[in-house]
XYZ file of C-alpha atoms in Angstrom:
440
model
C -31.615 76.010 -11.853
C -30.115 74.779 -15.071
C -33.202 75.839 -17.028
C -33.096 79.354 -15.594
C -29.401 79.727 -16.353
C -29.952 78.850 -19.971
C -32.762 81.411 -20.078
C -30.325 84.011 -18.806
C -27.872 83.044 -21.504
C -30.502 83.397 -24.201
C -31.195 86.936 -23.077
C -27.513 87.823 -22.943
C -26.610 86.179 -26.227
C -29.514 87.958 -27.826
C -27.469 91.125 -27.480
C -24.858 89.624 -29.772
C -27.146 87.810 -32.141
C -29.990 90.191 -32.909
C -29.670 91.310 -36.516
C -32.574 93.679 -36.784
C -32.787 97.016 -35.048
C -36.137 98.539 -34.297
C -35.819 102.140 -35.443
C -39.287 103.484 -34.839
C -40.198 105.174 -31.612
C -42.368 103.481 -29.009
C -46.044 104.198 -29.067
C -47.931 105.924 -26.283
C -45.873 107.859 -23.765
C -42.466 106.711 -24.975
C -42.395 109.381 -27.664
C -43.729 112.870 -28.272
C -46.328 114.002 -30.782
C -44.443 117.316 -30.973
C -42.183 117.665 -34.010
C -38.455 117.649 -33.252
C -37.919 121.236 -34.411
C -40.735 122.474 -32.189
C -39.423 120.993 -28.949
C -37.885 123.820 -26.945
C -36.829 124.806 -23.444
C -33.956 124.615 -21.005
C -33.234 121.381 -19.159
C -30.813 120.480 -16.395
C -29.324 116.988 -16.690
C -27.905 115.460 -13.505
C -25.041 113.022 -14.034
C -22.568 110.998 -12.001
C -19.972 111.278 -14.780
C -17.810 113.955 -13.198
C -14.941 112.754 -15.381
C -16.762 113.324 -18.679
C -18.983 116.319 -17.993
C -16.579 118.818 -19.583
C -15.369 116.552 -22.376
C -17.431 113.691 -23.771
C -20.729 115.115 -22.579
C -20.053 118.305 -24.498
C -19.803 116.174 -27.647
C -23.142 114.564 -26.800
C -24.657 117.991 -26.263
C -23.398 119.237 -29.626
C -24.873 116.228 -31.441
C -28.184 116.541 -29.602
C -28.622 120.276 -30.217
C -27.954 119.731 -33.909
C -31.185 117.717 -33.897
C -33.020 119.794 -31.286
C -31.693 123.352 -31.780
C -34.276 124.961 -29.502
C -33.379 122.874 -26.462
C -30.746 124.272 -24.100
C -28.936 121.573 -22.122
C -27.092 122.225 -18.870
C -25.192 119.453 -17.080
C -24.726 119.156 -13.335
C -22.114 116.576 -12.352
C -22.320 115.200 -8.808
C -19.603 113.191 -7.051
C -21.691 111.699 -4.223
C -24.440 111.153 -6.731
C -26.977 108.935 -4.994
C -26.645 110.552 -1.581
C -26.975 114.059 -2.973
C -29.828 113.257 -5.339
C -31.825 111.385 -2.689
C -31.583 114.447 -0.460
C -32.728 116.720 -3.270
C -35.630 114.419 -4.062
C -37.241 115.590 -0.833
C -37.832 118.799 -2.808
C -38.921 119.304 -6.428
C -35.469 120.471 -7.493
C -33.604 117.423 -8.769
C -32.988 118.386 -12.363
C -35.151 117.669 -15.385
C -33.331 114.498 -16.437
C -31.459 112.349 -13.950
C -29.715 109.037 -13.606
C -32.465 107.066 -11.911
C -31.926 106.535 -8.178
C -33.717 103.535 -6.657
C -34.307 101.738 -3.353
C -35.096 104.276 -2.105
C -37.328 105.103 -3.779
C -38.772 101.612 -4.148
C -40.512 100.653 -7.403
C -43.880 101.274 -5.728
C -42.746 104.877 -5.164
C -41.405 105.572 -8.666
C -44.545 107.463 -9.718
C -44.023 109.918 -6.857
C -40.756 111.101 -8.371
C -40.459 110.013 -12.003
C -42.513 110.648 -15.118
C -44.084 107.487 -16.640
C -42.617 106.860 -20.097
C -44.450 103.860 -21.523
C -45.087 100.182 -20.950
C -42.666 97.329 -20.460
C -44.104 95.704 -23.579
C -43.414 98.817 -25.678
C -39.900 99.363 -24.369
C -38.976 95.687 -24.733
C -39.382 95.989 -28.498
C -36.434 98.385 -28.606
C -34.350 97.589 -25.514
C -32.990 94.465 -23.829
C -33.178 93.853 -20.052
C -36.378 95.891 -19.533
C -38.568 92.859 -18.844
C -36.101 91.360 -16.348
C -34.974 94.498 -14.514
C -36.455 95.369 -11.128
C -35.064 98.917 -11.165
C -36.781 100.478 -14.164
C -40.511 99.741 -13.984
C -43.434 99.029 -11.704
C -46.749 97.395 -12.484
C -45.884 97.281 -16.184
C -45.016 100.989 -16.459
C -41.471 102.087 -17.340
C -39.961 105.107 -15.575
C -36.494 105.246 -17.123
C -34.751 104.889 -20.473
C -32.210 102.031 -20.294
C -28.769 102.975 -21.588
C -26.335 100.173 -20.914
C -25.837 97.025 -18.887
C -22.834 95.873 -16.931
C -21.544 92.943 -15.001
C -23.075 93.906 -11.668
C -20.175 92.816 -9.513
C -16.581 91.867 -10.118
C -13.005 92.984 -9.656
C -11.089 95.466 -11.773
C -7.418 94.503 -11.673
C -4.105 95.629 -13.103
C -2.541 92.829 -15.124
C 0.971 94.249 -14.838
C 0.714 94.387 -11.051
C -0.394 90.755 -11.023
C 2.513 89.821 -13.281
C 5.031 91.698 -11.132
C 3.675 89.902 -8.059
C 4.116 86.517 -9.713
C 0.395 85.760 -9.898
C 0.082 83.357 -12.817
C -3.639 82.565 -12.712
C -6.705 84.366 -11.490
C -7.924 83.241 -8.052
C -11.153 81.248 -7.908
C -11.455 80.799 -4.136
C -11.272 83.295 -1.252
C -8.029 81.770 0.048
C -6.400 82.018 -3.379
C -7.544 85.633 -3.476
C -5.962 86.445 -0.106
C -2.750 84.750 -1.256
C -2.716 86.829 -4.440
C -3.224 90.067 -2.519
C -0.485 89.074 -0.067
C 1.911 88.576 -2.993
C 1.087 92.045 -4.310
C 1.797 93.494 -0.867
C 5.074 91.596 -0.493
C 6.514 91.881 -4.001
C 5.287 95.237 -5.332
C 4.720 98.791 -4.143
C 1.063 98.675 -5.225
C -1.896 98.698 -2.842
C -3.309 95.139 -3.005
C -6.994 96.104 -2.819
C -8.285 99.671 -2.677
C -11.540 100.039 -0.723
C -12.261 103.766 -1.082
C -13.887 103.661 2.359
C -14.569 107.435 2.716
C -16.562 107.514 -0.523
C -18.966 104.952 1.030
C -20.834 104.236 -2.215
C -17.800 102.248 -3.348
C -18.448 99.786 -0.510
C -21.977 99.305 -1.836
C -20.467 98.060 -5.099
C -19.738 94.754 -3.364
C -23.464 93.994 -3.251
C -23.332 93.405 -6.997
C -21.510 90.140 -6.302
C -24.346 88.399 -4.448
C -25.521 86.266 -7.372
C -21.915 85.315 -8.139
C -21.886 83.616 -4.742
C -25.358 82.131 -5.234
C -24.951 80.801 -8.767
C -28.731 80.895 -8.978
C -30.738 83.608 -10.774
C -33.723 82.811 -8.541
C -31.788 83.216 -5.296
C -33.327 86.526 -4.192
C -36.824 85.091 -4.570
C -35.819 82.225 -2.297
C -34.136 84.570 0.162
C -37.482 86.187 0.936
C -38.597 82.927 2.568
C -35.394 82.291 4.542
C -35.201 83.367 8.197
C -31.390 83.191 8.257
C -29.984 84.128 4.820
C -26.791 85.589 6.308
C -25.472 82.362 7.810
C -22.109 80.752 6.926
C -22.088 79.228 3.464
C -24.799 81.540 2.149
C -24.085 84.235 -0.478
C -24.071 87.415 1.584
C -22.030 85.874 4.386
C -19.329 84.608 2.030
C -19.272 87.826 -0.016
C -18.851 90.207 2.892
C -16.483 87.853 4.706
C -14.012 88.665 1.932
C -14.425 92.402 2.550
C -13.870 91.800 6.268
C -10.814 89.567 5.808
C -9.121 91.923 3.343
C -9.246 94.694 5.935
C -8.458 92.401 8.886
C -5.358 91.028 7.124
C -4.093 94.464 6.116
C -4.498 93.836 2.392
C -6.076 97.202 1.582
C -4.779 100.792 1.670
C -2.907 101.663 4.876
C -4.631 104.971 5.530
C -8.109 103.583 5.044
C -9.865 106.684 6.341
C -8.493 109.010 3.659
C -8.904 108.120 0.010
C -10.185 109.737 -3.151
C -12.350 108.137 -5.830
C -11.086 110.167 -8.797
C -7.475 109.729 -7.690
C -7.948 105.993 -7.176
C -8.930 105.533 -10.814
C -5.673 107.158 -11.897
C -3.700 105.062 -9.415
C -5.251 101.891 -10.818
C -4.526 103.091 -14.358
C -0.889 103.754 -13.390
C -0.315 100.352 -11.803
C -0.307 101.566 -8.210
C -3.353 99.512 -7.207
C -3.856 95.796 -7.746
C -7.618 95.316 -7.325
C -10.810 97.352 -6.864
C -14.290 95.880 -6.339
C -16.497 97.601 -8.917
C -19.069 96.858 -11.565
C -17.769 96.555 -15.111
C -19.017 100.095 -15.726
C -15.720 101.317 -14.238
C -13.571 99.634 -16.873
C -14.014 102.302 -19.516
C -13.288 105.099 -17.051
C -10.062 103.544 -15.789
C -8.823 102.376 -19.186
C -9.320 105.902 -20.531
C -6.840 107.178 -17.929
C -4.167 104.576 -18.645
C -1.224 104.789 -21.042
C -1.505 100.997 -21.264
C -5.267 100.300 -21.194
C -4.616 96.698 -22.168
C -3.279 96.203 -18.630
C -6.658 96.959 -17.072
C -8.619 93.734 -16.757
C -11.778 92.461 -15.139
C -12.237 89.245 -13.220
C -15.120 87.601 -11.386
C -15.318 87.301 -7.632
C -13.132 84.435 -6.385
C -15.826 81.868 -5.813
C -17.104 78.784 -7.584
C -20.541 77.245 -7.225
C -20.708 73.576 -8.155
C -17.483 73.989 -10.099
C -18.624 77.026 -12.081
C -17.929 80.753 -11.859
C -20.901 83.103 -12.172
C -21.494 86.806 -12.691
C -24.712 88.798 -12.787
C -25.544 91.109 -15.672
C -27.906 94.025 -15.099
C -28.784 97.542 -16.163
C -26.622 100.474 -15.146
C -28.208 103.857 -14.388
C -31.362 104.499 -16.399
C -32.387 108.007 -17.457
C -35.538 109.263 -15.751
C -37.575 112.457 -16.038
C -38.359 114.505 -12.939
C -42.169 114.430 -12.672
C -41.965 118.085 -11.568
C -40.024 119.199 -14.652
C -41.434 122.250 -16.427
C -39.967 121.113 -19.759
C -40.937 117.442 -19.949
C -40.977 117.244 -23.755
C -37.425 118.584 -23.962
C -36.371 116.287 -21.110
C -37.883 113.254 -22.847
C -36.188 114.225 -26.104
C -32.784 114.214 -24.391
C -33.380 110.950 -22.533
C -34.623 109.116 -25.610
C -31.848 110.495 -27.831
C -29.197 109.572 -25.263
C -30.570 106.034 -25.021
C -30.837 105.425 -28.762
C -28.367 107.687 -30.583
C -25.542 108.923 -28.338
C -23.325 105.831 -28.463
C -22.726 106.137 -24.715
C -22.716 102.360 -24.132
C -19.980 101.868 -26.726
C -17.980 104.767 -25.298
C -18.144 103.083 -21.872
C -17.187 99.675 -23.288
C -20.331 98.292 -21.690
C -23.193 96.118 -22.899
C -25.695 98.273 -24.837
C -29.331 98.074 -23.797
C -30.424 99.046 -27.307
C -31.186 95.903 -29.284
C -28.549 95.037 -31.867
C -25.702 96.771 -30.042
C -22.162 95.397 -30.104
C -20.868 93.369 -27.155
C -17.692 95.008 -25.744
C -14.404 93.261 -26.428
C -13.173 93.742 -22.858
C -16.104 91.668 -21.577
C -15.776 89.106 -24.335
C -12.426 88.264 -22.739
C -14.215 88.044 -19.370
C -16.664 85.619 -20.904
C -13.817 83.606 -22.422
C -12.624 82.824 -18.894
C -15.594 80.491 -18.649
C -17.731 82.785 -16.533
C -21.408 81.884 -16.621
C -23.465 85.063 -17.037
C -26.809 85.072 -15.246
C -29.641 87.562 -14.989
C -31.585 87.866 -11.760
C -35.062 86.378 -12.071
C -38.028 88.735 -11.647
C -40.157 88.448 -8.524
C -42.754 85.703 -8.358
C -46.364 86.764 -9.030
C -47.763 88.302 -5.868
C -44.291 88.840 -4.378
C -43.353 91.983 -6.298
C -41.559 94.449 -4.053
C -41.246 92.078 -1.080
C -37.450 91.990 -1.185
C -37.275 95.785 -1.079
C -39.794 95.894 1.769
C -37.782 93.353 3.747
C -34.589 95.258 3.073
C -36.169 98.491 4.268
C -37.928 96.996 7.306
C -34.798 95.138 8.450
C -32.636 98.238 7.887
C -29.907 96.104 6.338
C -29.780 98.273 3.230
C -28.364 96.083 0.487
C -27.679 99.107 -1.714
C -26.745 101.496 1.075
C -23.458 102.033 2.885
C -24.040 101.944 6.691
C -23.847 98.164 7.213
C -20.793 97.876 4.945
C -19.112 100.604 6.980
C -19.996 98.573 10.068
C -18.167 95.550 8.617
C -15.047 97.561 7.795
C -15.069 99.242 11.210
C -15.233 95.842 12.898
C -12.367 94.548 10.761
C -10.252 97.611 11.627
C -10.929 97.047 15.326
C -12.774 100.341 15.678
C -15.658 98.395 17.203
C -15.610 95.260 19.344
C -18.030 93.134 17.349
C -16.897 90.266 15.139
C -18.011 89.505 11.607
C -20.234 86.707 12.894
C -21.786 89.119 15.399
C -22.825 91.338 12.498
C -24.184 88.470 10.426
C -26.143 87.111 13.392
C -27.627 90.566 13.889
C -28.602 90.687 10.212
C -30.349 87.325 10.561
C -32.301 88.561 13.587
C -33.319 91.733 11.780
C -34.361 89.769 8.709
C -36.422 87.224 10.633
C -38.109 90.008 12.590
C -38.892 91.901 9.376
C -40.379 88.764 7.807
C -42.622 88.343 10.831
C -43.646 92.018 10.813
C -44.542 91.857 7.121
C -46.293 88.509 7.489
C -44.105 86.695 4.967
C -44.138 82.910 5.246
């Protein structure tokens, strides 16, 4: 495990240390033989950035059209992004360029929906994370342009709320976390932890914390061969037990059934929320809304593994091309430009995927807390796609909302099952799926 962690560090530190920047375009399908001035057509770009579509994205559009004057760009911002786009992917009408939705479709299905862009080897010369990501390529072929990477799972928190509640140090155990939230509830008017239950996708954000609880980049490869990976003491059990307990103890919003994602960001920015479980991608959005952005911090999940605190780093949304697009050259021009020239990663205060990019100061502070960054190990040879198949066959849905909703409903008392009932059911489903798929 120690060897793999150091490998993860080398990859991450490479972002900070790489001096050279590869400026040439990739060979093969990563670029176009058409001259820039000749690329023309109208493209529709789907985005989840409802907050920036009429502001920052208009600046991106202006810069892009200065280089590609014959390309007309239209943005379509979607609030329930993944749910809406997955539905539209049952047709051919899901934009020309889109933030890449995965699992479903699984990597084996990428070619059914996305245009192939080049090889992993080619893309890895220009971008970090491509060779370790399981959400951008299949069988050596890349289907999305990587833009930025984030800490996959952690907790956005308001420093002033913590100070007002008398919380002097960040919690590193679940019990310390519950105590901190209880102080916020007792000593301030802020909501201790905001779940955003109605949005549903916000509950899925918790899944990004699984490797924080494992402390092992190879954990998911080992999980494939475990009949009971949701038992007490194991990563998913301990992660979702926190979600359950926060609701059970009344440490989240009172009216849990009515909340608003866009409003919640402003409430966090204004010091009316203590904690939200989100990837580090949310930091830039919330800080941009705050009059005191320095009060918006990011902390790891409250868990230590062998005395250390871990956090997973991985790619955010990648930009893919609809394989049914009628203007693929124009679509590729936008995706490539956005990945290499827009400055989006810096604007988001996230880790740039483009080699040589600057590490964001807000996450440097996160790193200074002693957090050990790890990158999930790729699947073992011959086991590619098995985790996704198990997830689908068992109907647990790591990156889907239904089972998280089930946990919250149980904690609210809406249903009669306990947390352990749910975890036992997950174990049964998993073991049955392993048997069905013939995995030893």
